[in-house]
mmCIF file of C-alpha atoms in Angstrom:
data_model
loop_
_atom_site.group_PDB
_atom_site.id
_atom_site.type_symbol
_atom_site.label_atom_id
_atom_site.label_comp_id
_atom_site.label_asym_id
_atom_site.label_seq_id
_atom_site.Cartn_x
_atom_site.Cartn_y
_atom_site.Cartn_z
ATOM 1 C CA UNK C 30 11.446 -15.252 0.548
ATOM 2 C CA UNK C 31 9.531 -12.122 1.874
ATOM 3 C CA UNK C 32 5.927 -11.821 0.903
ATOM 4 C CA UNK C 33 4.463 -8.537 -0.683
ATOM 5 C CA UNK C 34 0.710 -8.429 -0.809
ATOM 6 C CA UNK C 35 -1.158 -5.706 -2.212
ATOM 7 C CA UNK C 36 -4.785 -5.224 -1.191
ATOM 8 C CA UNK C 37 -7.222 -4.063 -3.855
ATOM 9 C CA UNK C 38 -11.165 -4.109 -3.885
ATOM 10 C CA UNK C 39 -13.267 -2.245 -6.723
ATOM 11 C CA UNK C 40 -12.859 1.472 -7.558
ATOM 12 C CA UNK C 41 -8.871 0.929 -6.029
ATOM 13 C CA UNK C 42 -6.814 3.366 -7.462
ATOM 14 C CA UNK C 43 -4.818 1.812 -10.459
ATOM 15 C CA UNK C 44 -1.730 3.081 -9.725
ATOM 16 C CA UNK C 45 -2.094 3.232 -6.162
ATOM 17 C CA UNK C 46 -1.561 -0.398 -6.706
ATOM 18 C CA UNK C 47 0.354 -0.870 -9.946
ATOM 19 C CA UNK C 48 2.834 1.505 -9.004
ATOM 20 C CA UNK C 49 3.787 -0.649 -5.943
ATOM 21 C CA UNK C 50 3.746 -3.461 -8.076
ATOM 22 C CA UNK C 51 6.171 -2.449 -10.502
ATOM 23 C CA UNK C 52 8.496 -1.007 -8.105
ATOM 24 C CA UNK C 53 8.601 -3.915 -6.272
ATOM 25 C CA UNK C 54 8.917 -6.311 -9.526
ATOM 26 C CA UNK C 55 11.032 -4.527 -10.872
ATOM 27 C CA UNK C 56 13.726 -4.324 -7.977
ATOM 28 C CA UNK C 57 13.179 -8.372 -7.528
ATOM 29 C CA UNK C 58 14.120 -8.725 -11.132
ATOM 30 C CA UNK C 59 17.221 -6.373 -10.797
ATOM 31 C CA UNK C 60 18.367 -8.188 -7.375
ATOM 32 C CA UNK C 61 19.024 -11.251 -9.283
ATOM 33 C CA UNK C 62 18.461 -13.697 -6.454
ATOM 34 C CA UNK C 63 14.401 -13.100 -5.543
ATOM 35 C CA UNK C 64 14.309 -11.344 -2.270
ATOM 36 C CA UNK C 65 10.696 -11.459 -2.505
ATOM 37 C CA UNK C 66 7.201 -12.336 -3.973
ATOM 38 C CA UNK C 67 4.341 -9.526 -4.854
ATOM 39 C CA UNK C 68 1.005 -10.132 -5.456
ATOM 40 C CA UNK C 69 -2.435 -8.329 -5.598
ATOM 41 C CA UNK C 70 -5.098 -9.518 -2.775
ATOM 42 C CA UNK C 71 -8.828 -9.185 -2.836
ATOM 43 C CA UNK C 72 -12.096 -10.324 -1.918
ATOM 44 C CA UNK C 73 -12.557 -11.662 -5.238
ATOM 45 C CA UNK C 74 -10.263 -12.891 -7.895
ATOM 46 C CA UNK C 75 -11.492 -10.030 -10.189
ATOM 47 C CA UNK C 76 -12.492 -6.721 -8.938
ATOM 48 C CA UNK C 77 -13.170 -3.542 -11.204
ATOM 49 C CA UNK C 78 -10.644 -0.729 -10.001
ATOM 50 C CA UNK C 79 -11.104 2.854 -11.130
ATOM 51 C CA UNK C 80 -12.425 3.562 -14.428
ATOM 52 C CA UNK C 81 -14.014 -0.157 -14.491
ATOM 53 C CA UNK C 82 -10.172 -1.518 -15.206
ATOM 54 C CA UNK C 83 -10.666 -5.040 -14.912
ATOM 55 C CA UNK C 84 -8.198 -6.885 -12.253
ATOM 56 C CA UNK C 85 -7.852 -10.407 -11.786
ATOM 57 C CA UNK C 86 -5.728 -10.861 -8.649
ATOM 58 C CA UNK C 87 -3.105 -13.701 -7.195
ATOM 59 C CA UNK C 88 -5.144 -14.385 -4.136
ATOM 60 C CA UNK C 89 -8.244 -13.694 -2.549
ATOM 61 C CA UNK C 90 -8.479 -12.934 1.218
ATOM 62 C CA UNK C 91 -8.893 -16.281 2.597
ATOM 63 C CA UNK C 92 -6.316 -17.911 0.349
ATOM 64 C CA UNK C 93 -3.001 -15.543 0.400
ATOM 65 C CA UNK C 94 0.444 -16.394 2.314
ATOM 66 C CA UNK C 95 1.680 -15.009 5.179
ATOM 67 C CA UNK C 96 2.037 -11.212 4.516
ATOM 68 C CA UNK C 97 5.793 -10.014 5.613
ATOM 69 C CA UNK C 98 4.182 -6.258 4.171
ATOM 70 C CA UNK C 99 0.430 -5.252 3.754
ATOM 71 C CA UNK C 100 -0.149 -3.036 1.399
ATOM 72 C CA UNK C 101 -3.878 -1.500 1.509
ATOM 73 C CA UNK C 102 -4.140 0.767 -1.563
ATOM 74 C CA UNK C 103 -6.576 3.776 -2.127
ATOM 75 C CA UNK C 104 -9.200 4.662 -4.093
ATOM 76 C CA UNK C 105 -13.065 5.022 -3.580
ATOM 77 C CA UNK C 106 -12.650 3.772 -0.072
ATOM 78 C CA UNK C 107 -15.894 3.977 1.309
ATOM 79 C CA UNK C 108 -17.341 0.604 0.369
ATOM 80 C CA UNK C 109 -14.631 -0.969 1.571
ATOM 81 C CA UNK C 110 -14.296 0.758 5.227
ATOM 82 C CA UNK C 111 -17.784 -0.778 5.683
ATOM 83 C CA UNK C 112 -16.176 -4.364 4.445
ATOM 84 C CA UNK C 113 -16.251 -6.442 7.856
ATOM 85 C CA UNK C 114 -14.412 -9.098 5.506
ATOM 86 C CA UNK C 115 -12.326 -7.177 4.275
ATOM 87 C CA UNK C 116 -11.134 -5.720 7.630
ATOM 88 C CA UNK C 117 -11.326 -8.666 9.734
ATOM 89 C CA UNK C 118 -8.735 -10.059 6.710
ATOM 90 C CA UNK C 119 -6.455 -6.721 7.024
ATOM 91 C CA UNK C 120 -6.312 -7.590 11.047
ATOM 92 C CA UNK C 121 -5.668 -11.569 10.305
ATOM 93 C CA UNK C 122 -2.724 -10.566 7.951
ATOM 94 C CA UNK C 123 -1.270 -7.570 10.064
ATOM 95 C CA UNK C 124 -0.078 -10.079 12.645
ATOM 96 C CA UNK C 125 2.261 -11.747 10.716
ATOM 97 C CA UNK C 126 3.777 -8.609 8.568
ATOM 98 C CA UNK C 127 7.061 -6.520 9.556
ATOM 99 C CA UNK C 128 5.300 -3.519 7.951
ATOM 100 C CA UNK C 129 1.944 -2.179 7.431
ATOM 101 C CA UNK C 130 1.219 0.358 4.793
ATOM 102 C CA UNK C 131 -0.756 2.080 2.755
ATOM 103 C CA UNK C 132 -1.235 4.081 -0.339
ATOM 104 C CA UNK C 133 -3.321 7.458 -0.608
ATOM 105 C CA UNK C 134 -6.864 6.657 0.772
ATOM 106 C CA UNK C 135 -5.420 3.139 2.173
ATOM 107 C CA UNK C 136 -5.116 4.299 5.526
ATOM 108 C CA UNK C 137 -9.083 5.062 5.657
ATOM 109 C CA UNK C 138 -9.195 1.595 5.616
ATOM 110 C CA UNK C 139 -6.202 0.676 7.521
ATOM 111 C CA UNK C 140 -7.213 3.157 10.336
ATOM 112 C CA UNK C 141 -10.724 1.637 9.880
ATOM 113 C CA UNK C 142 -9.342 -1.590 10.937
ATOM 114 C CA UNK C 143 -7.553 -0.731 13.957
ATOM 115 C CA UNK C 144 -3.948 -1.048 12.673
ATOM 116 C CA UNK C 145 -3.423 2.843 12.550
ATOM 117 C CA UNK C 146 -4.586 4.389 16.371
ATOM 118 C CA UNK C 147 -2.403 7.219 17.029
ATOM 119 C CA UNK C 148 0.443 7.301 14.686
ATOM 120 C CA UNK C 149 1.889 9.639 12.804
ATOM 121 C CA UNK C 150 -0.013 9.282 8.621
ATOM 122 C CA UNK C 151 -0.419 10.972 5.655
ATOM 123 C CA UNK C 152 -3.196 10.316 2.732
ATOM 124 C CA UNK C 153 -4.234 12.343 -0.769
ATOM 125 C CA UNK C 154 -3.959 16.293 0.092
ATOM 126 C CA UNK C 155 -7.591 16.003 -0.697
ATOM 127 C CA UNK C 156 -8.537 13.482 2.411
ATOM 128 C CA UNK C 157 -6.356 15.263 4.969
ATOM 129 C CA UNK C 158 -9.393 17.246 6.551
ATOM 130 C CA UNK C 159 -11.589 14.346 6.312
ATOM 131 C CA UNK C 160 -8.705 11.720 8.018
ATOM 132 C CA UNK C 161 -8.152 13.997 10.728
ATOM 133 C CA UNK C 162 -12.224 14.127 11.562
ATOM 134 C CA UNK C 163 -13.124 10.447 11.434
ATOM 135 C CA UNK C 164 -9.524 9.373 12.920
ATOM 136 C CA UNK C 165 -8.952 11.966 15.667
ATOM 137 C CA UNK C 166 -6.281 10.286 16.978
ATOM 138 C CA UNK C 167 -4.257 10.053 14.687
ATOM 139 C CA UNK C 168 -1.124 12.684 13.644
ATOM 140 C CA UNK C 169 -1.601 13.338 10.230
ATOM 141 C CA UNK C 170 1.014 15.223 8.209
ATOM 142 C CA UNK C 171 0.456 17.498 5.510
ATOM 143 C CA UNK C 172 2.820 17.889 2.355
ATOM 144 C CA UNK C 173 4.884 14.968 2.809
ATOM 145 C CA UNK C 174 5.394 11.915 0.509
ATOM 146 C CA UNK C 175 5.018 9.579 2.851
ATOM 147 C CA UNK C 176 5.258 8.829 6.890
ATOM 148 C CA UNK C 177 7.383 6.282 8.588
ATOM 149 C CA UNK C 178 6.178 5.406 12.053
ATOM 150 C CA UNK C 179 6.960 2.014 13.661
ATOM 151 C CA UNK C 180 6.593 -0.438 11.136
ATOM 152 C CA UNK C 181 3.603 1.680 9.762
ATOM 153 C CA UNK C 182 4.020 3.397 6.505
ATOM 154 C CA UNK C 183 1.246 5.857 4.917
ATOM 155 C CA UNK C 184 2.100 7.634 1.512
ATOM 156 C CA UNK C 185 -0.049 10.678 0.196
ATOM 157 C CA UNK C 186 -1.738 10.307 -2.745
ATOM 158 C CA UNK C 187 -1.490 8.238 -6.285
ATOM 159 C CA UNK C 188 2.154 8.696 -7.005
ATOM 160 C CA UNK C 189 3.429 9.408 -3.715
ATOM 161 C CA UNK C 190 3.044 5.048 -3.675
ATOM 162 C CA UNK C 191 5.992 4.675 -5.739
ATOM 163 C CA UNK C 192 8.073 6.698 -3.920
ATOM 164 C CA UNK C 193 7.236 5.395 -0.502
ATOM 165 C CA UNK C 194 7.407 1.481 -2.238
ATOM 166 C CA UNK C 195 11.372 2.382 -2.989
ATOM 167 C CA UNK C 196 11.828 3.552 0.533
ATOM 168 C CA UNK C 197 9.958 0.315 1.422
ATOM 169 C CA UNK C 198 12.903 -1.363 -1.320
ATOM 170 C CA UNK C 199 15.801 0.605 1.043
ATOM 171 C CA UNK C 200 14.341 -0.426 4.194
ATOM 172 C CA UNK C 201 13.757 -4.404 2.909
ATOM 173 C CA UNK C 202 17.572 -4.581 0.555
ATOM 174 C CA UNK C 203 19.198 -1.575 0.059
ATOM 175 C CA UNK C 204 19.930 1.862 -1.438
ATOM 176 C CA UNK C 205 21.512 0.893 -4.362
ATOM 177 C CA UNK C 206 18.715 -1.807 -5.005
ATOM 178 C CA UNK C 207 16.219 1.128 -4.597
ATOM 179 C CA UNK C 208 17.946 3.693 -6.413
ATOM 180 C CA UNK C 209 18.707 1.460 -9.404
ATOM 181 C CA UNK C 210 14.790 0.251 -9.737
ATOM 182 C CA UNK C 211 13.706 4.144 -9.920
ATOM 183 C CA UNK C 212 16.823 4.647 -12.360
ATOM 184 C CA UNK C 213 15.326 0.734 -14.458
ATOM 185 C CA UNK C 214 11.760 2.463 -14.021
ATOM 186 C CA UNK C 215 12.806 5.981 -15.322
ATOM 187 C CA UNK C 216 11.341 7.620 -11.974
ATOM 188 C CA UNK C 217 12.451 10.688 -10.285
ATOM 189 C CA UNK C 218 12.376 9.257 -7.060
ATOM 190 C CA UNK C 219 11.509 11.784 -4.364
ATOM 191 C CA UNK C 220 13.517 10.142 -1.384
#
């Protein structure tokens, strides 16, 4: 069984992580025979995301399995790209995972880590300027959804997640799997 971990710290965006979630719950429950596992990862068990929405998560960073996709999610970032445990974590679990992705502001943190250099990203419209200055190297790519390069995956912001998490569905199962989880989750999916 594959292993889905989602990343979150405080001020994460909620949906930048519960949209994931229930895209990728959802399409286990609607394969019938569990392709995979998701569950949230932090430093902490509990961590406050936006609007101090209390989270209590399935592992913390030392105790998770073996990641088959990382998931980094967004939000107030800044704390966290200053999080030597966090990223040393992020690097530990990158080794082991098919694909490495993020959600909106994620890829601060990813690219803060070392496991985006020079590829080709996207984040929130609002972060493109400020991506392209503190990452120089990397391509980023303006009005997009999201960005397949390599096994990396970036989506732009909040709700862009969902749609790049049923690509991530495609590219894991199938079409059908992915198009009948945004039919189950009554989502215009933006493929």
């Amino acid at each position: 069984m594959l292993q889905i971990g989602i990343v979150i710290y405080d001020e994460a965006e909620v949906l930048d992580f519960a949209g994931p979630y229930e895209v990728f719950a959802t399409a286990a429950r609607l394969c019938g025979s569990k392709p995979w596992s998701v569950s949230l990862i932090s430093e902490r068990k509990t961590v406050r995301a936006r609007g101090s929405f209390p989270v209590q998560s399935h592992f913390t960073l030392d105790n998770h399995p073996p990641l088959d996709v990382l998931l980094v999610s967004g939000g107030v970032h800044t704390w966290a790209m200053n999080n030597t445990v966090l990223l040393d974590s992020l690097r530990r679990a990158a080794r082991s995972a098919q694909w490495i992705t993020s959600v909106c502001t994620g890829a601060f943190i990813l690219a803060q880590a070392g496991l985006l250099t020079h590829q080709n990203v996207t984040t929130h419209w609002e972060d493109i300027d400020e991506l392209g200055t503190r990452f120089p190297d990397l391509s980023i790519k303006e009005n997009v959804r999201w960005v397949e390069d390599g096994n990396r995956i970036t989506s732009a912001g909040i709700s862009a997640g969902i749609d790049m998490s049923l690509h991530l569905v495609e590219k894991l199962h199938s079409r059908d799997l992915a198009l009948n989880t945004a039919k189950q989750m009554d989502y215009f999916w933006k493929s």
